[in-house]
Coordinates of N, CA and C in Angstrom, one line a residue:
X298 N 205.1 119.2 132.9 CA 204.5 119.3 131.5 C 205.3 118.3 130.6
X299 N 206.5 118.1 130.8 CA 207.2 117.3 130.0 C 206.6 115.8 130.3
X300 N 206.2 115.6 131.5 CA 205.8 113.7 131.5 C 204.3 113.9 130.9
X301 N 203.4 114.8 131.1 CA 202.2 114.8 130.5 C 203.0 114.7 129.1
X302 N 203.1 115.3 127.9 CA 203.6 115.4 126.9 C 204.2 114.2 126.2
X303 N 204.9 113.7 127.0 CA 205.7 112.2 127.1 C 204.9 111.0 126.8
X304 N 204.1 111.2 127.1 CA 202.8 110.0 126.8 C 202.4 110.0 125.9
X305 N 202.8 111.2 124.8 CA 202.6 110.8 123.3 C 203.6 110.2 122.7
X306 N 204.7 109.6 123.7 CA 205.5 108.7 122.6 C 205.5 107.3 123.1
X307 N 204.4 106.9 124.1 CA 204.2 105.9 124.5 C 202.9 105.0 123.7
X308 N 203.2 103.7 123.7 CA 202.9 102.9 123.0 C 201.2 103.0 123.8
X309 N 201.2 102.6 125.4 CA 200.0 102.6 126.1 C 199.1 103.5 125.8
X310 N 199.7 104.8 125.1 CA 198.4 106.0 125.0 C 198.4 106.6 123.8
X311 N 199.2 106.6 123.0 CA 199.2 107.2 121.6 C 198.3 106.7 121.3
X312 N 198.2 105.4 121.1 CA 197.0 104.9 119.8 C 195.7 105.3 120.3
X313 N 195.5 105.3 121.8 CA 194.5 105.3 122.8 C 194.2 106.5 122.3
X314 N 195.2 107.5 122.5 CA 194.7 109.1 122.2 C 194.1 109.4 120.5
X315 N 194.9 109.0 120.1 CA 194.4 109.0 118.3 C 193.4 108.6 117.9
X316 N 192.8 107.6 118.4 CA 191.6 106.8 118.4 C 190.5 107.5 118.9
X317 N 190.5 108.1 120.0 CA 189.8 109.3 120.6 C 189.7 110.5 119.5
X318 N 190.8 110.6 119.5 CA 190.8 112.2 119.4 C 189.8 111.9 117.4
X319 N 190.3 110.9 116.7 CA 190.0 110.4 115.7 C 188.2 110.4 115.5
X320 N 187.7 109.7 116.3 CA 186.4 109.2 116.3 C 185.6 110.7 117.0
X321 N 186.2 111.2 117.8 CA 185.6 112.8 118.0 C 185.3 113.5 116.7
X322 N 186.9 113.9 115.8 CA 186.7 114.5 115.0 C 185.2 113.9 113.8
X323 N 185.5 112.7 113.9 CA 184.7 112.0 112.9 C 183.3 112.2 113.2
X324 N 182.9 112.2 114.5 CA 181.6 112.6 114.7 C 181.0 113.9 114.5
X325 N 181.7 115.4 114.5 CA 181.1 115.9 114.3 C 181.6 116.8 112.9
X326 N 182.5 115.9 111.9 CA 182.7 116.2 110.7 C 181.0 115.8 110.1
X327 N 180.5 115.0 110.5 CA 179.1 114.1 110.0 C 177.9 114.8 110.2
X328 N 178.0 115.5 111.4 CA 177.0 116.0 112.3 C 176.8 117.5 111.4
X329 N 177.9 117.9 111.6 CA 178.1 119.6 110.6 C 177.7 119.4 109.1
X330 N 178.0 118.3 108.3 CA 178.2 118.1 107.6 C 176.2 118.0 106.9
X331 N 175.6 116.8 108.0 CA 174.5 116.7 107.7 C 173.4 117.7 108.2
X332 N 173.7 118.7 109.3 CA 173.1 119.9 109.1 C 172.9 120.9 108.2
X333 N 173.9 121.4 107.5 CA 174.0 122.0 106.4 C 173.4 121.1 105.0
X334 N 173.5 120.1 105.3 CA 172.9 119.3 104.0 C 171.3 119.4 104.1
X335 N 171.2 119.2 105.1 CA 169.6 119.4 105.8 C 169.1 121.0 105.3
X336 N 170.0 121.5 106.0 CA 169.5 122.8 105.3 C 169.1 123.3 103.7
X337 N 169.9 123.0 103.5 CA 169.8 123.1 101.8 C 168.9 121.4 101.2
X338 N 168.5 121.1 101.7 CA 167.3 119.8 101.2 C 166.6 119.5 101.8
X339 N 166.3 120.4 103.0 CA 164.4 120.1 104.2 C 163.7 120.0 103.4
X340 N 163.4 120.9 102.5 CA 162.1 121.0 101.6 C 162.0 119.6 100.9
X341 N 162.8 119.2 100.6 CA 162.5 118.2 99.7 C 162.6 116.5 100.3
X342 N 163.1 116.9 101.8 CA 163.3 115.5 102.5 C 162.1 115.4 103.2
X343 N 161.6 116.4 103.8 CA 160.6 116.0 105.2 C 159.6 117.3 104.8
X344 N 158.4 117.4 105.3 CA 157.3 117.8 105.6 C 157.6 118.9 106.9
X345 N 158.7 118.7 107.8 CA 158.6 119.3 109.2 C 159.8 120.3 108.6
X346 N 159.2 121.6 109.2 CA 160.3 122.8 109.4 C 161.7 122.2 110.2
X347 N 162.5 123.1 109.1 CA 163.9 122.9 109.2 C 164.5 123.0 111.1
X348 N 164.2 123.8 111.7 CA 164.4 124.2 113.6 C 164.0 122.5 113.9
X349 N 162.8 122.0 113.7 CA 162.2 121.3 113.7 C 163.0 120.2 113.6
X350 N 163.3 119.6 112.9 CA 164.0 118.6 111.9 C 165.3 118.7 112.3
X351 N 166.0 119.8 112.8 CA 167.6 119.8 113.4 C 167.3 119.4 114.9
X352 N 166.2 119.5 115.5 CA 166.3 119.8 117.2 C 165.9 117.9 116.9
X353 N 165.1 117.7 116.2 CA 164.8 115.6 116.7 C 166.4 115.1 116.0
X354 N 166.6 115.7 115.3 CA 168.0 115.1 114.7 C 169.1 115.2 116.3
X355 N 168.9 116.6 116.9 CA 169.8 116.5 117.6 C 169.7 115.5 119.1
X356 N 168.1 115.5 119.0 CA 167.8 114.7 120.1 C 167.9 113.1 120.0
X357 N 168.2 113.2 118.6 CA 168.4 111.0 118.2 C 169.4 111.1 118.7
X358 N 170.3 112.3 118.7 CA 172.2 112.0 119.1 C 172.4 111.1 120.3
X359 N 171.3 112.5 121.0 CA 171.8 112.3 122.3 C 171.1 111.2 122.9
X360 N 170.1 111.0 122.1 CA 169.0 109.7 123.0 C 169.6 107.8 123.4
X361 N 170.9 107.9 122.7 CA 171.3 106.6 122.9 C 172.2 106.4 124.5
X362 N 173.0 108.0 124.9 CA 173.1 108.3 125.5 C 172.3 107.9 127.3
X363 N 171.4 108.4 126.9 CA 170.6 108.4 128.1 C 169.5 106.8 128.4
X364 N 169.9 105.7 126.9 CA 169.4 104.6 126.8 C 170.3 103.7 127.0
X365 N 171.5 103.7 127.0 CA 172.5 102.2 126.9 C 173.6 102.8 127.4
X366 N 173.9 104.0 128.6 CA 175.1 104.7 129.0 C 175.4 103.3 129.8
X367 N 174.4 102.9 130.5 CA 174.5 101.9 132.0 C 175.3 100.3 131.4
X368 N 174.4 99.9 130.4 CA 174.9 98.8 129.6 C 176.2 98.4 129.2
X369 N 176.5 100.3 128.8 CA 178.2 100.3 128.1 C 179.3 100.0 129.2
X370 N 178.7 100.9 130.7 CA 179.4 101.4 131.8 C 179.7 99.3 131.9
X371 N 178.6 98.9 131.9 CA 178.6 97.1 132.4 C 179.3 96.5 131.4
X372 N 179.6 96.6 130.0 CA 180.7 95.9 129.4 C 182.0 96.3 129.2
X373 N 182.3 97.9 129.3 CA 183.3 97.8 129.8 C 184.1 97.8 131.2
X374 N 183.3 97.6 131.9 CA 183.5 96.3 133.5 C 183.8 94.9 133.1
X375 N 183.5 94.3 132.4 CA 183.4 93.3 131.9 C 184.3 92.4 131.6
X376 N 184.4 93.4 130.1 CA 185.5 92.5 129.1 C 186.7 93.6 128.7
X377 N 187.4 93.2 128.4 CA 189.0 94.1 127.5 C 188.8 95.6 126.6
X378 N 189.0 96.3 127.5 CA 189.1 98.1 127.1 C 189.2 97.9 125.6
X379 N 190.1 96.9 125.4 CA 190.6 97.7 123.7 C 190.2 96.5 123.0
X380 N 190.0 95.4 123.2 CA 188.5 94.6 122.4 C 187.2 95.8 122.4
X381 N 186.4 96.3 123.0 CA 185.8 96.8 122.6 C 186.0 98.3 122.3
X382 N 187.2 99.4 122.5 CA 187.6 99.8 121.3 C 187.5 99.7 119.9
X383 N 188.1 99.0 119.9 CA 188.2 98.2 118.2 C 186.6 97.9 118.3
X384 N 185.9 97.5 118.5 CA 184.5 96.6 118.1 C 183.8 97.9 117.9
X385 N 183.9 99.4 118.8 CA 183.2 100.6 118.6 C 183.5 101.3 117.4
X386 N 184.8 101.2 116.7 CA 185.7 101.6 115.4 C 185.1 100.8 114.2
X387 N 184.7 99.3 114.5 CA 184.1 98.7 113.7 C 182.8 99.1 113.2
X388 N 182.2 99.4 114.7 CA 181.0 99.8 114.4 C 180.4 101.5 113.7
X389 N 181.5 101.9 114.2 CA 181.8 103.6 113.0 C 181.4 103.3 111.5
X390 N 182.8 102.4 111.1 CA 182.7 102.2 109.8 C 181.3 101.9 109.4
X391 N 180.7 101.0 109.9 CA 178.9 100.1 109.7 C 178.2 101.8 109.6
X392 N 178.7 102.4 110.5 CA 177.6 103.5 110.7 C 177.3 104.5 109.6
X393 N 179.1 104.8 109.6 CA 179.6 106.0 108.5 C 179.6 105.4 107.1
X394 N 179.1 103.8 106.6 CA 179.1 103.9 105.8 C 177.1 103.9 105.3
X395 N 176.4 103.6 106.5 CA 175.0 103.7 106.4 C 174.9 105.4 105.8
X396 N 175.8 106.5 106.3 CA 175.8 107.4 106.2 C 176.0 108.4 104.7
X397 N 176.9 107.2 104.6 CA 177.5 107.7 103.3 C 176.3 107.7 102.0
X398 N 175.6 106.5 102.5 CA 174.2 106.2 101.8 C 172.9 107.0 101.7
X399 N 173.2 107.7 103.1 CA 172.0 108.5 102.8 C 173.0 109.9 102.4
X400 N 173.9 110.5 102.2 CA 174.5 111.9 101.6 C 174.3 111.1 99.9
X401 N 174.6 110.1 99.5 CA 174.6 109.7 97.8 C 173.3 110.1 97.4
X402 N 172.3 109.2 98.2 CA 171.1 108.9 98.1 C 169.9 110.4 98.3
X403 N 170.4 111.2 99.2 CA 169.7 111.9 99.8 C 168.5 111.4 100.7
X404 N 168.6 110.4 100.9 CA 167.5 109.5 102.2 C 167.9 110.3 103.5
X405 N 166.5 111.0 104.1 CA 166.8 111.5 105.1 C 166.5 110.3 106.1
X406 N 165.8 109.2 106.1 CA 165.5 107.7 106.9 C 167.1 107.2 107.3
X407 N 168.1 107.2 106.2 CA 169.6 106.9 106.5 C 170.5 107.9 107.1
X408 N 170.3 108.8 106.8 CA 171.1 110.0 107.5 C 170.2 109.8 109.0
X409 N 169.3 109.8 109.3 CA 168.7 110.0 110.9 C 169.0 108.9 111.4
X410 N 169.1 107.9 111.4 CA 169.3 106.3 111.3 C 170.6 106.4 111.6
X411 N 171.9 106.8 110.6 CA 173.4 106.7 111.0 C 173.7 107.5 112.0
X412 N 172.9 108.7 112.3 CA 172.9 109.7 113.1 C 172.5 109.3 114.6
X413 N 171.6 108.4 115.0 CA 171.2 107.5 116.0 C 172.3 106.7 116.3
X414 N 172.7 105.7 115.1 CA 173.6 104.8 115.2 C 174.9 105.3 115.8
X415 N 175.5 106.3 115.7 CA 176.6 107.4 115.8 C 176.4 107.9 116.9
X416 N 175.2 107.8 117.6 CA 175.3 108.1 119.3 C 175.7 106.4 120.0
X417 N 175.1 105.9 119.5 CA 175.4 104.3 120.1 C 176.4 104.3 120.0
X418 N 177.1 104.6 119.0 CA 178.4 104.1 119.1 C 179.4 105.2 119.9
X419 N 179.5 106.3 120.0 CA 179.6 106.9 120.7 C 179.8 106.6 122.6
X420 N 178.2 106.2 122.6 CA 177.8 105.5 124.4 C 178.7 104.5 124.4
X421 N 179.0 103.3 123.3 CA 179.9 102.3 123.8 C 181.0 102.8 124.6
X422 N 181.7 103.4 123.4 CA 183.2 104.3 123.7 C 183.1 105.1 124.5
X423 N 182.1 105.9 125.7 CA 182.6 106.4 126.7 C 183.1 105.9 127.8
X424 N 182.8 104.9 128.3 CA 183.0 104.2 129.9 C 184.1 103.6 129.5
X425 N 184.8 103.4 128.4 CA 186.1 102.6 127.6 C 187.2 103.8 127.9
X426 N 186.8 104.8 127.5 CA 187.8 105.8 127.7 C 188.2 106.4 129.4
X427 N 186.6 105.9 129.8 CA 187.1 106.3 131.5 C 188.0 105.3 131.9
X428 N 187.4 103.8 131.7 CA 188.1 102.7 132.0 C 189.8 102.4 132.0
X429 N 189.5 103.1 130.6 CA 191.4 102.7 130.1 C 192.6 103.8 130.6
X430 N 192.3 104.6 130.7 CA 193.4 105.5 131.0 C 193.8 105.5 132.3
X431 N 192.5 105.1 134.1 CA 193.5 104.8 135.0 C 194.0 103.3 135.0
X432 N 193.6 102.1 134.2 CA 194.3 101.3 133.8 C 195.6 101.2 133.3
X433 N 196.6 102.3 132.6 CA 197.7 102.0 131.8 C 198.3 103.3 132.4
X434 N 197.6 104.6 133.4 CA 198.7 105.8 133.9 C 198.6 105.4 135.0
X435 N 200.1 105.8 135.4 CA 200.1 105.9 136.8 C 199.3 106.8 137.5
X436 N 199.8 107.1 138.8 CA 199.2 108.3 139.5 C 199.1 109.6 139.0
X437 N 200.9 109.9 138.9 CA 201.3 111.3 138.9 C 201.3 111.1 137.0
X438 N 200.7 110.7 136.5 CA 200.4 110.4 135.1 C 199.1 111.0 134.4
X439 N 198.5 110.3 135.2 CA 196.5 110.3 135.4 C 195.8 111.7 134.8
X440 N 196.5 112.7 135.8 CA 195.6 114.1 135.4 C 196.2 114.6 133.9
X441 N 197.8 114.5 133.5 CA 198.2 114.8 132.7 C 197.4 114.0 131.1
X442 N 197.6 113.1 132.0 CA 196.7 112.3 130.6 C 195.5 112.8 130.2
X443 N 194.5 112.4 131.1 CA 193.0 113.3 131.1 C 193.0 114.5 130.3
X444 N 194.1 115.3 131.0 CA 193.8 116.9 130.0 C 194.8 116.8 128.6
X445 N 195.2 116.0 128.6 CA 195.4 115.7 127.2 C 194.3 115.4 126.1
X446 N 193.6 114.0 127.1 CA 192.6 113.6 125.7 C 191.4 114.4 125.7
X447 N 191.1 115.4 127.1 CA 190.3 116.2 126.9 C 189.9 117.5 125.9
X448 N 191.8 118.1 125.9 CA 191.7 119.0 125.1 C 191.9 118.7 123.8
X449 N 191.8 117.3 123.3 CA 192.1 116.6 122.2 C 191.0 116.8 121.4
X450 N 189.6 116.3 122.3 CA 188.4 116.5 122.4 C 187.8 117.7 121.9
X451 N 188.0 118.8 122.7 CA 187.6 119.6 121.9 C 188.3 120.5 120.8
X452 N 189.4 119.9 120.5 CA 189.8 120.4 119.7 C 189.7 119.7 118.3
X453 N 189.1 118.2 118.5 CA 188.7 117.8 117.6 C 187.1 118.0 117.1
X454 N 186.8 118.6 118.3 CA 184.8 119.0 117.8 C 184.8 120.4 116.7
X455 N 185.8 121.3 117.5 CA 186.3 122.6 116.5 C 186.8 121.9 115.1
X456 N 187.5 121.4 114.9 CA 188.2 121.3 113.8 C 186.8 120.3 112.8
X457 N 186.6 119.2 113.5 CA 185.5 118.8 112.8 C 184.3 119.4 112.2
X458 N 184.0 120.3 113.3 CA 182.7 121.5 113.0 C 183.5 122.0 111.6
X459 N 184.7 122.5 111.3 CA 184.9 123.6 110.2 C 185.1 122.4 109.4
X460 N 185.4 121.4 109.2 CA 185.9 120.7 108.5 C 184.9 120.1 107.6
X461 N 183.5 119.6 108.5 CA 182.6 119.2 107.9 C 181.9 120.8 107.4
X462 N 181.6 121.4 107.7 CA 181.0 122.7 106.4 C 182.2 123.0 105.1
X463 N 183.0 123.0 105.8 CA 184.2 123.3 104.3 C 183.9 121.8 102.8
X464 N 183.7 121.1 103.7 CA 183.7 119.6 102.8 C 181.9 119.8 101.8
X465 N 181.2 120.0 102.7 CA 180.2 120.1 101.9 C 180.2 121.6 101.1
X466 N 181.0 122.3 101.2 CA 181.1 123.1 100.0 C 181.9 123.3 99.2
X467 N 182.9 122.2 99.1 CA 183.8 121.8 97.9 C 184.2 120.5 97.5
X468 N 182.8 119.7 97.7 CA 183.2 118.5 97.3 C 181.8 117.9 97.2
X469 N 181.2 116.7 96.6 CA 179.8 116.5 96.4 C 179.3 115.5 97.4
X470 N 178.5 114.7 97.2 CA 178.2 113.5 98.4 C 179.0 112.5 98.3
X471 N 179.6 112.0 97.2 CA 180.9 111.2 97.4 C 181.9 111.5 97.9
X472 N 182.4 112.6 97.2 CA 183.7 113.2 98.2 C 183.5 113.1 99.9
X473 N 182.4 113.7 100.5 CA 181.8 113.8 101.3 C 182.0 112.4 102.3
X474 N 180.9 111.6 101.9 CA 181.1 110.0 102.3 C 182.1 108.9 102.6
X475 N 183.2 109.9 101.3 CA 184.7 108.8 101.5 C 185.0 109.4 102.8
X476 N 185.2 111.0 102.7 CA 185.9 111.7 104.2 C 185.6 111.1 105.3
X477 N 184.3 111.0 105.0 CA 184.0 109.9 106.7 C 184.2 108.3 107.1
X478 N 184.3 108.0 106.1 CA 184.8 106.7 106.2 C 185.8 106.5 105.9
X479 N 186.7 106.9 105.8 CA 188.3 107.2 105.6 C 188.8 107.4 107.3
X480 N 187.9 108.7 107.6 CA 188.2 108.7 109.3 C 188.1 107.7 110.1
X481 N 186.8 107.0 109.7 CA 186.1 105.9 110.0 C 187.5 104.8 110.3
X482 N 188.0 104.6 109.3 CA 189.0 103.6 108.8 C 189.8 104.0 109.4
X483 N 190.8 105.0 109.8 CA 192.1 105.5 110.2 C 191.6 105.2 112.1
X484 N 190.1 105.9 112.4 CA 190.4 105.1 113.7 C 190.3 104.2 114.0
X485 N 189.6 103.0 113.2 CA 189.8 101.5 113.5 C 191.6 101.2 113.4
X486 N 191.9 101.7 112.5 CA 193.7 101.4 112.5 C 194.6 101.3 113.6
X487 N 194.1 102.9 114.3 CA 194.9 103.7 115.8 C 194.7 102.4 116.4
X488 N 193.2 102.4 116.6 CA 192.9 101.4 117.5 C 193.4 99.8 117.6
X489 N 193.7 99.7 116.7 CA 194.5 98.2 116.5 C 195.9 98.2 117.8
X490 N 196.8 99.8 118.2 CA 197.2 99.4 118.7 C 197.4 99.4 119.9
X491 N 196.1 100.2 120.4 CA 195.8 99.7 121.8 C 196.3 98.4 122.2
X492 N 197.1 98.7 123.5 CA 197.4 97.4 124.2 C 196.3 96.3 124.7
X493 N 196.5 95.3 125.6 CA 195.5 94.3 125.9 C 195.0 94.9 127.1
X494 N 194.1 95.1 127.3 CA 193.3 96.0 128.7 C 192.2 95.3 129.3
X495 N 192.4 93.8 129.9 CA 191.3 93.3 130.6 C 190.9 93.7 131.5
X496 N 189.7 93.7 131.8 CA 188.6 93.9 132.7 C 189.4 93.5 134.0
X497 N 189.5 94.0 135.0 CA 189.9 93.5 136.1 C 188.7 92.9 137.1
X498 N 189.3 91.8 138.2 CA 188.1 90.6 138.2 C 187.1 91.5 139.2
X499 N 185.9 90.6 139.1 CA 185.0 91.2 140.2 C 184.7 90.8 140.9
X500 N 184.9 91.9 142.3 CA 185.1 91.0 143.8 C 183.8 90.4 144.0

């Protein structure tokens, strides 16, 4: 337990893990956040019952998912783990601030749209995270790592779940909007210090 644990004072996986564990929280502070918003504004955004309007919302999530998993899996084969880290963190910000525009605005076209966008970015960043961690643990490193960023994981979907309903009820659509792009911004930061992680060659 102590060398699992130990990997949070290492340079190869802290940022790695923060970055993770960062961009989890961030996704479903957004997700909770724009449910509840939905709730209290179907009537006046869309025509389609509210069950309705959450189940295609939830299926934009997932639909990038099951459209560009293969793509992502192929660039990060490719090119450098933590170049496109950072380029997925970039792409947060782009997303979370599309986002932010439809919570000001109340545009449900931008909230569904950053909500799509937020799975994409999402599918980048998964084959990155399978990629990078048996690149920089060793063997007897590997599992300990794993259940680290995994429980990181959900402990960032819990905290984000409460985090985003608490926010929309003490704070307006600005308040709201910075929160996410504030996250937005702190995981592009982590991510800066990911090490250099190239693609190893292909036979």
């Amino acid at each position: 337990m102590s060398n699992q644990f130990g990997l949070l004072k290492t340079r190869r996986f802290l940022p790695f893990f923060l970055t993770q564990f960062l961009g989890a929280l961030n996704d479903n502070v957004f997700k909770q956040a724009m449910v509840i918003f939905l709730t209290f504004h179907a009537a006046s955004l869309s025509d389609l019952p509210l069950p309705a309007l959450l189940n295609l919302c939830a299926g934009l999530f997932i639909l990038p998912f099951f459209l560009f998993s293969a793509t992502a899996g192929q660039l990060a084969d490719k090119y450098d783990r933590a170049m496109l880290a950072r380029l997925s963190k970039v792409i947060e910000i782009a997303v979370m601030g599309l986002g932010a525009i439809g919570f000001v605005a109340a545009s449900l076209p931008a909230l569904v749209l950053a909500l799509f966008l937020m799975g994409t970015q999402s599918t980048l960043f998964g084959p990155v995270k399978y990629a990078y961690l048996p690149q920089h643990l060793n063997d007897g490193e590997l599992v300990g790592g794993n259940g680290l960023v995994e429980s990181a994981t959900f402990v960032a979907i819990l905290l984000g779940q409460i985090l985003g309903a608490w926010l929309v009820g003490v704070t307006d659509a600005w308040g709201l909007s910075a929160a996410v792009l504030l996250l937005a911004i702190a995981g592009w930061w982590t991510s800066r210090g990911i090490p250099h992680s190239p693609a190893p060659p292909l036979d």
